[in-house]
Amino acid sequence: MTKRYVGSSGHSLKIRGAKCFIDEVDEARKVTNEVHRILTTQYNGAGSVFHDDTSTTQNQNLQTIVNYHNKQTRELDWSIHFNAANVTDAPRGVEVLYYDMKDLSAKVSAAISKASGLKDRGPKQRTELYFLKNTYKPAILIEVCFVDSEVDVDLYHKNFNVICTAIAEILAEHLGYAKIQTGQPADAKIMLNDSKTIPAVIIDGRTHVQVREIAELLGLKLVYNNESKTTKLYEVK
Ligand SMILES: [Zn+2]
């Protein structure tokens, strides 16, 4: 059976998180959705994600998120946040918070750092954090970068895709997901007037045929010039 996960973005639409050069709630939702998309389209992963649109107090928000996680069948909980300290043009970096998942947290932090150039602040144990303490499956909380570090935000913007890919890669490895192979040719065929048929293959959603075969199918004369790598087709009068 495929192991499942639950991912969520920190805070809620009405109880916002950190905000400076970027807005934590908006960005956490983007990262959460993209990691989920990669895990379910580029890997054979399964799970669900949650964003809190309704809570109006911090307690309500924390409980709403954790309740959602605890109601699902899953083997791993992950949450996306962005950090904040004070406005700076210095680099701050990525860190991953955990209750007892130190190894996984270290791997995720290192992978994000390697992919993006964000400084690797590494794994940090935070047993008092509501999310980590109250989700009863293994959980990690990823602080992607600092919203108030210009350098971090620049690296985050430039590397959004590779950051999400790096997170997905480590989570997939942890949950035992396999990468879905693309580019495997599938047999297909081309038919002319529902009668004559030539073979084709579909690679990455595109149908490929031999030029010579389609030329013959259409009654065209083919002349190939190897030097100029040009295939010339002539209508036969
Ligand atoms: Zn946060």
mmCIF file of C-alpha atoms and ligand atoms in Angstrom:
data_model
loop_
_atom_site.group_PDB
_atom_site.id
_atom_site.type_symbol
_atom_site.label_atom_id
_atom_site.label_comp_id
_atom_site.label_asym_id
_atom_site.label_seq_id
_atom_site.Cartn_x
_atom_site.Cartn_y
_atom_site.Cartn_z
ATOM 1 C CA MET A 1 0.000 0.000 0.000
ATOM 2 C CA THR A 2 1.173 3.465 -0.864
ATOM 3 C CA LYS A 3 2.021 5.462 2.221
ATOM 4 C CA ARG A 4 0.059 8.687 2.436
ATOM 5 C CA TYR A 5 1.035 12.131 3.682
ATOM 6 C CA VAL A 6 -0.742 15.304 4.745
ATOM 7 C CA GLY A 7 0.782 18.682 3.967
ATOM 8 C CA SER A 8 -0.471 22.065 5.124
ATOM 9 C CA SER A 9 0.441 25.712 4.891
ATOM 10 C CA GLY A 10 1.024 27.670 8.074
ATOM 11 C CA HIS A 11 -1.419 30.199 9.531
ATOM 12 C CA SER A 12 -4.718 31.153 7.871
ATOM 13 C CA LEU A 13 -6.169 33.668 5.424
ATOM 14 C CA LYS A 14 -7.550 35.623 8.377
ATOM 15 C CA ILE A 15 -4.734 35.062 10.894
ATOM 16 C CA ARG A 16 -1.761 35.922 8.730
ATOM 17 C CA GLY A 17 1.829 34.898 9.339
ATOM 18 C CA ALA A 18 4.997 36.848 8.726
ATOM 19 C CA LYS A 19 5.006 39.562 6.091
ATOM 20 C CA CYS A 20 7.796 41.689 4.678
ATOM 21 C CA PHE A 21 9.261 41.359 1.169
ATOM 22 C CA ILE A 22 6.879 38.424 0.701
ATOM 23 C CA ASP A 23 3.758 37.243 2.540
ATOM 24 C CA GLU A 24 4.172 33.978 4.452
ATOM 25 C CA VAL A 25 0.599 32.732 4.003
ATOM 26 C CA ASP A 26 0.563 33.307 0.233
ATOM 27 C CA GLU A 27 3.973 31.731 -0.361
ATOM 28 C CA ALA A 28 3.409 28.780 2.007
ATOM 29 C CA ARG A 29 0.279 27.900 0.039
ATOM 30 C CA LYS A 30 2.182 28.005 -3.259
ATOM 31 C CA VAL A 31 4.975 25.761 -1.952
ATOM 32 C CA THR A 32 2.534 23.327 -0.314
ATOM 33 C CA ASN A 33 0.489 22.976 -3.505
ATOM 34 C CA GLU A 34 3.535 22.585 -5.740
ATOM 35 C CA VAL A 35 5.166 19.923 -3.537
ATOM 36 C CA HIS A 36 1.825 18.058 -3.490
ATOM 37 C CA ARG A 37 1.545 18.376 -7.282
ATOM 38 C CA ILE A 38 5.050 16.961 -7.804
ATOM 39 C CA LEU A 39 4.488 14.077 -5.371
ATOM 40 C CA THR A 40 1.270 13.054 -7.130
ATOM 41 C CA THR A 41 2.264 13.651 -10.765
ATOM 42 C CA GLN A 42 6.019 13.028 -10.966
ATOM 43 C CA TYR A 43 5.944 10.330 -8.260
ATOM 44 C CA ASN A 44 3.397 7.669 -7.462
ATOM 45 C CA GLY A 45 2.702 9.441 -4.170
ATOM 46 C CA ALA A 46 -0.629 9.905 -2.423
ATOM 47 C CA GLY A 47 -1.849 12.372 0.150
ATOM 48 C CA SER A 48 -3.734 15.598 0.655
ATOM 49 C CA VAL A 49 -3.034 19.197 1.552
ATOM 50 C CA PHE A 50 -4.883 21.676 3.733
ATOM 51 C CA HIS A 51 -5.067 25.464 3.888
ATOM 52 C CA ASP A 52 -6.985 27.156 6.680
ATOM 53 C CA ASP A 53 -9.330 29.754 5.144
ATOM 54 C CA THR A 54 -11.622 30.301 8.106
ATOM 55 C CA SER A 55 -9.915 30.578 11.503
ATOM 56 C CA THR A 56 -9.919 33.997 13.102
ATOM 57 C CA THR A 57 -7.815 33.340 16.209
ATOM 58 C CA GLN A 58 -4.399 31.759 16.557
ATOM 59 C CA ASN A 59 -5.660 28.925 18.783
ATOM 60 C CA GLN A 60 -8.474 28.141 16.408
ATOM 61 C CA ASN A 61 -5.996 28.157 13.529
ATOM 62 C CA LEU A 62 -3.548 25.752 15.187
ATOM 63 C CA GLN A 63 -6.363 23.401 16.205
ATOM 64 C CA THR A 64 -8.016 23.509 12.779
ATOM 65 C CA ILE A 65 -4.785 22.571 11.008
ATOM 66 C CA VAL A 66 -3.857 19.812 13.467
ATOM 67 C CA ASN A 67 -7.433 18.431 13.472
ATOM 68 C CA TYR A 68 -7.315 18.111 9.709
ATOM 69 C CA HIS A 69 -3.995 16.244 9.858
ATOM 70 C CA ASN A 70 -5.145 13.907 12.622
ATOM 71 C CA LYS A 71 -8.342 12.981 10.780
ATOM 72 C CA GLN A 72 -6.470 11.598 7.752
ATOM 73 C CA THR A 73 -4.856 8.222 7.294
ATOM 74 C CA ARG A 74 -1.182 9.008 6.752
ATOM 75 C CA GLU A 75 2.410 8.219 7.652
ATOM 76 C CA LEU A 76 3.847 11.728 7.599
ATOM 77 C CA ASP A 77 2.736 15.281 8.368
ATOM 78 C CA TRP A 78 4.542 18.245 6.882
ATOM 79 C CA SER A 79 3.854 21.931 7.140
ATOM 80 C CA ILE A 80 5.250 24.861 5.173
ATOM 81 C CA HIS A 81 6.143 28.140 6.859
ATOM 82 C CA PHE A 82 8.396 31.121 6.243
ATOM 83 C CA ASN A 83 10.576 32.599 8.957
ATOM 84 C CA ALA A 84 11.040 36.182 10.113
ATOM 85 C CA ALA A 85 13.462 38.024 12.363
ATOM 86 C CA ASN A 86 14.292 41.587 11.348
ATOM 87 C CA VAL A 87 14.703 43.310 8.020
ATOM 88 C CA THR A 88 18.134 42.631 6.591
ATOM 89 C CA ASP A 89 19.994 42.399 3.315
ATOM 90 C CA ALA A 90 22.080 39.573 4.808
ATOM 91 C CA PRO A 91 21.359 35.910 4.078
ATOM 92 C CA ARG A 92 19.430 33.966 6.771
ATOM 93 C CA GLY A 93 18.516 30.623 5.268
ATOM 94 C CA VAL A 94 16.332 27.539 5.540
ATOM 95 C CA GLU A 95 15.645 25.437 8.634
ATOM 96 C CA VAL A 96 13.429 22.473 9.393
ATOM 97 C CA LEU A 97 11.796 22.031 12.798
ATOM 98 C CA TYR A 98 10.985 18.618 14.273
ATOM 99 C CA TYR A 99 9.716 16.790 17.336
ATOM 100 C CA ASP A 100 11.592 13.533 16.740
ATOM 101 C CA MET A 101 12.288 13.463 12.975
ATOM 102 C CA LYS A 102 15.834 14.811 13.070
ATOM 103 C CA ASP A 103 17.292 12.850 10.145
ATOM 104 C CA LEU A 104 14.469 13.685 7.752
ATOM 105 C CA SER A 105 14.579 17.339 8.806
ATOM 106 C CA ALA A 106 18.331 17.510 8.189
ATOM 107 C CA LYS A 107 17.883 15.992 4.734
ATOM 108 C CA VAL A 108 15.092 18.387 3.737
ATOM 109 C CA SER A 109 17.007 21.424 4.968
ATOM 110 C CA ALA A 110 20.196 20.351 3.164
ATOM 111 C CA ALA A 111 18.310 19.567 -0.050
ATOM 112 C CA ILE A 112 16.595 22.974 -0.129
ATOM 113 C CA SER A 113 19.925 24.658 0.557
ATOM 114 C CA LYS A 114 21.734 22.717 -2.153
ATOM 115 C CA ALA A 115 19.011 23.404 -4.721
ATOM 116 C CA SER A 116 18.636 27.133 -4.023
ATOM 117 C CA GLY A 117 21.785 28.514 -2.422
ATOM 118 C CA LEU A 118 19.836 29.397 0.741
ATOM 119 C CA LYS A 119 22.024 28.966 3.814
ATOM 120 C CA ASP A 120 21.464 25.604 5.520
ATOM 121 C CA ARG A 121 20.492 26.341 9.138
ATOM 122 C CA GLY A 122 19.702 22.664 9.510
ATOM 123 C CA PRO A 123 17.299 20.683 11.703
ATOM 124 C CA LYS A 124 16.026 22.193 14.949
ATOM 125 C CA GLN A 125 14.162 20.338 17.673
ATOM 126 C CA ARG A 126 11.058 22.254 18.819
ATOM 127 C CA THR A 127 8.968 19.924 20.967
ATOM 128 C CA GLU A 128 6.811 22.770 22.289
ATOM 129 C CA LEU A 129 5.400 23.822 18.894
ATOM 130 C CA TYR A 130 1.685 23.054 18.735
ATOM 131 C CA PHE A 131 1.793 21.491 15.279
ATOM 132 C CA LEU A 132 4.765 19.220 16.043
ATOM 133 C CA LYS A 133 3.484 18.315 19.496
ATOM 134 C CA ASN A 134 -0.137 17.557 18.580
ATOM 135 C CA THR A 135 0.038 15.804 15.219
ATOM 136 C CA TYR A 136 0.290 12.187 16.310
ATOM 137 C CA LYS A 137 2.174 10.971 13.241
ATOM 138 C CA PRO A 138 5.802 11.899 12.494
ATOM 139 C CA ALA A 139 5.894 15.571 11.542
ATOM 140 C CA ILE A 140 8.250 18.194 10.201
ATOM 141 C CA LEU A 141 7.791 21.948 9.827
ATOM 142 C CA ILE A 142 9.764 23.535 7.007
ATOM 143 C CA GLU A 143 10.775 27.199 7.366
ATOM 144 C CA VAL A 144 11.670 27.761 3.713
ATOM 145 C CA CYS A 145 13.465 31.092 4.161
ATOM 146 C CA PHE A 146 13.134 34.450 5.917
ATOM 147 C CA VAL A 147 10.512 36.846 4.532
ATOM 148 C CA ASP A 148 12.551 39.807 5.810
ATOM 149 C CA SER A 149 15.901 38.857 4.263
ATOM 150 C CA GLU A 150 16.300 40.394 0.827
ATOM 151 C CA VAL A 151 18.904 37.802 -0.156
ATOM 152 C CA ASP A 152 16.674 34.915 0.942
ATOM 153 C CA VAL A 153 13.620 36.241 -0.866
ATOM 154 C CA ASP A 154 15.634 36.750 -4.048
ATOM 155 C CA LEU A 155 16.975 33.173 -3.890
ATOM 156 C CA TYR A 156 13.483 31.886 -3.124
ATOM 157 C CA HIS A 157 11.961 33.642 -6.137
ATOM 158 C CA LYS A 158 14.698 32.484 -8.497
ATOM 159 C CA ASN A 159 14.598 28.908 -7.252
ATOM 160 C CA PHE A 160 10.930 28.280 -6.428
ATOM 161 C CA ASN A 161 10.666 25.253 -8.706
ATOM 162 C CA VAL A 162 13.898 23.557 -7.660
ATOM 163 C CA ILE A 163 13.085 24.176 -3.977
ATOM 164 C CA CYS A 164 9.719 22.427 -4.352
ATOM 165 C CA THR A 165 11.336 19.640 -6.364
ATOM 166 C CA ALA A 166 13.995 19.166 -3.673
ATOM 167 C CA ILE A 167 11.383 18.944 -0.894
ATOM 168 C CA ALA A 168 9.326 16.459 -2.930
ATOM 169 C CA GLU A 169 12.378 14.354 -3.702
ATOM 170 C CA ILE A 170 13.289 13.893 -0.036
ATOM 171 C CA LEU A 171 9.679 13.267 1.048
ATOM 172 C CA ALA A 172 9.262 10.753 -1.793
ATOM 173 C CA GLU A 173 12.401 8.925 -0.744
ATOM 174 C CA HIS A 174 11.209 8.856 2.880
ATOM 175 C CA LEU A 175 7.754 7.534 1.927
ATOM 176 C CA GLY A 176 9.100 5.032 -0.606
ATOM 177 C CA TYR A 177 7.566 6.620 -3.704
ATOM 178 C CA ALA A 178 8.921 5.823 -7.156
ATOM 179 C CA LYS A 179 9.434 8.373 -9.881
ATOM 180 C CA ILE A 180 6.964 8.026 -12.745
ATOM 181 C CA GLN A 181 8.881 7.319 -15.926
ATOM 182 C CA THR A 182 8.158 9.681 -18.769
ATOM 183 C CA GLY A 183 9.327 9.419 -22.344
ATOM 184 C CA GLN A 184 8.537 5.712 -22.612
ATOM 185 C CA PRO A 185 7.322 5.131 -26.162
ATOM 186 C CA ALA A 186 3.808 3.760 -26.565
ATOM 187 C CA ASP A 187 2.723 1.994 -29.733
ATOM 188 C CA ALA A 188 0.295 3.870 -31.924
ATOM 189 C CA LYS A 189 -0.732 4.013 -35.559
ATOM 190 C CA ILE A 190 -1.668 6.469 -38.303
ATOM 191 C CA MET A 191 -4.435 5.629 -40.731
ATOM 192 C CA LEU A 192 -5.263 7.152 -44.126
ATOM 193 C CA ASN A 193 -8.948 7.108 -45.117
ATOM 194 C CA ASP A 194 -9.598 4.379 -42.551
ATOM 195 C CA SER A 195 -7.693 1.857 -44.614
ATOM 196 C CA LYS A 196 -3.916 2.113 -45.042
ATOM 197 C CA THR A 197 -2.034 2.111 -41.737
ATOM 198 C CA ILE A 198 1.532 2.916 -40.733
ATOM 199 C CA PRO A 199 3.073 2.382 -37.309
ATOM 200 C CA ALA A 200 3.789 5.289 -34.919
ATOM 201 C CA VAL A 201 5.001 5.782 -31.377
ATOM 202 C CA ILE A 202 3.853 8.257 -28.754
ATOM 203 C CA ILE A 203 6.651 9.825 -26.716
ATOM 204 C CA ASP A 204 5.771 12.417 -24.055
ATOM 205 C CA GLY A 205 2.329 12.897 -25.555
ATOM 206 C CA ARG A 206 3.548 13.416 -29.137
ATOM 207 C CA THR A 207 2.988 11.033 -32.003
ATOM 208 C CA HIS A 208 6.114 10.237 -34.055
ATOM 209 C CA VAL A 209 6.228 8.532 -37.453
ATOM 210 C CA GLN A 210 8.910 7.816 -40.014
ATOM 211 C CA VAL A 211 8.865 10.539 -42.669
ATOM 212 C CA ARG A 212 9.402 7.932 -45.397
ATOM 213 C CA GLU A 213 6.420 5.922 -44.261
ATOM 214 C CA ILE A 214 4.066 8.885 -44.028
ATOM 215 C CA ALA A 215 5.303 10.132 -47.426
ATOM 216 C CA GLU A 216 4.517 6.770 -48.993
ATOM 217 C CA LEU A 217 1.169 6.684 -47.231
ATOM 218 C CA LEU A 218 0.302 10.062 -48.772
ATOM 219 C CA GLY A 219 1.693 9.091 -52.182
ATOM 220 C CA LEU A 220 4.579 11.577 -52.051
ATOM 221 C CA LYS A 221 8.048 11.000 -53.472
ATOM 222 C CA LEU A 222 10.851 11.409 -50.918
ATOM 223 C CA VAL A 223 14.399 12.555 -51.608
ATOM 224 C CA TYR A 224 16.800 12.804 -48.703
ATOM 225 C CA ASN A 225 19.982 14.866 -48.802
ATOM 226 C CA ASN A 226 22.356 13.625 -46.122
ATOM 227 C CA GLU A 227 24.700 16.606 -46.357
ATOM 228 C CA SER A 228 22.069 19.231 -45.663
ATOM 229 C CA LYS A 229 19.966 16.818 -43.590
ATOM 230 C CA THR A 230 17.027 17.839 -45.711
ATOM 231 C CA THR A 231 14.099 15.680 -46.568
ATOM 232 C CA LYS A 232 12.350 16.849 -49.723
ATOM 233 C CA LEU A 233 8.870 15.687 -50.523
ATOM 234 C CA TYR A 234 7.427 15.906 -54.027
ATOM 235 C CA GLU A 235 3.886 15.513 -55.186
ATOM 236 C CA VAL A 236 3.785 12.860 -57.857
ATOM 237 C CA LYS A 237 1.911 14.184 -60.881
HETATM 238 ZN ZN ZN B 1 4.855 30.633 10.310
#
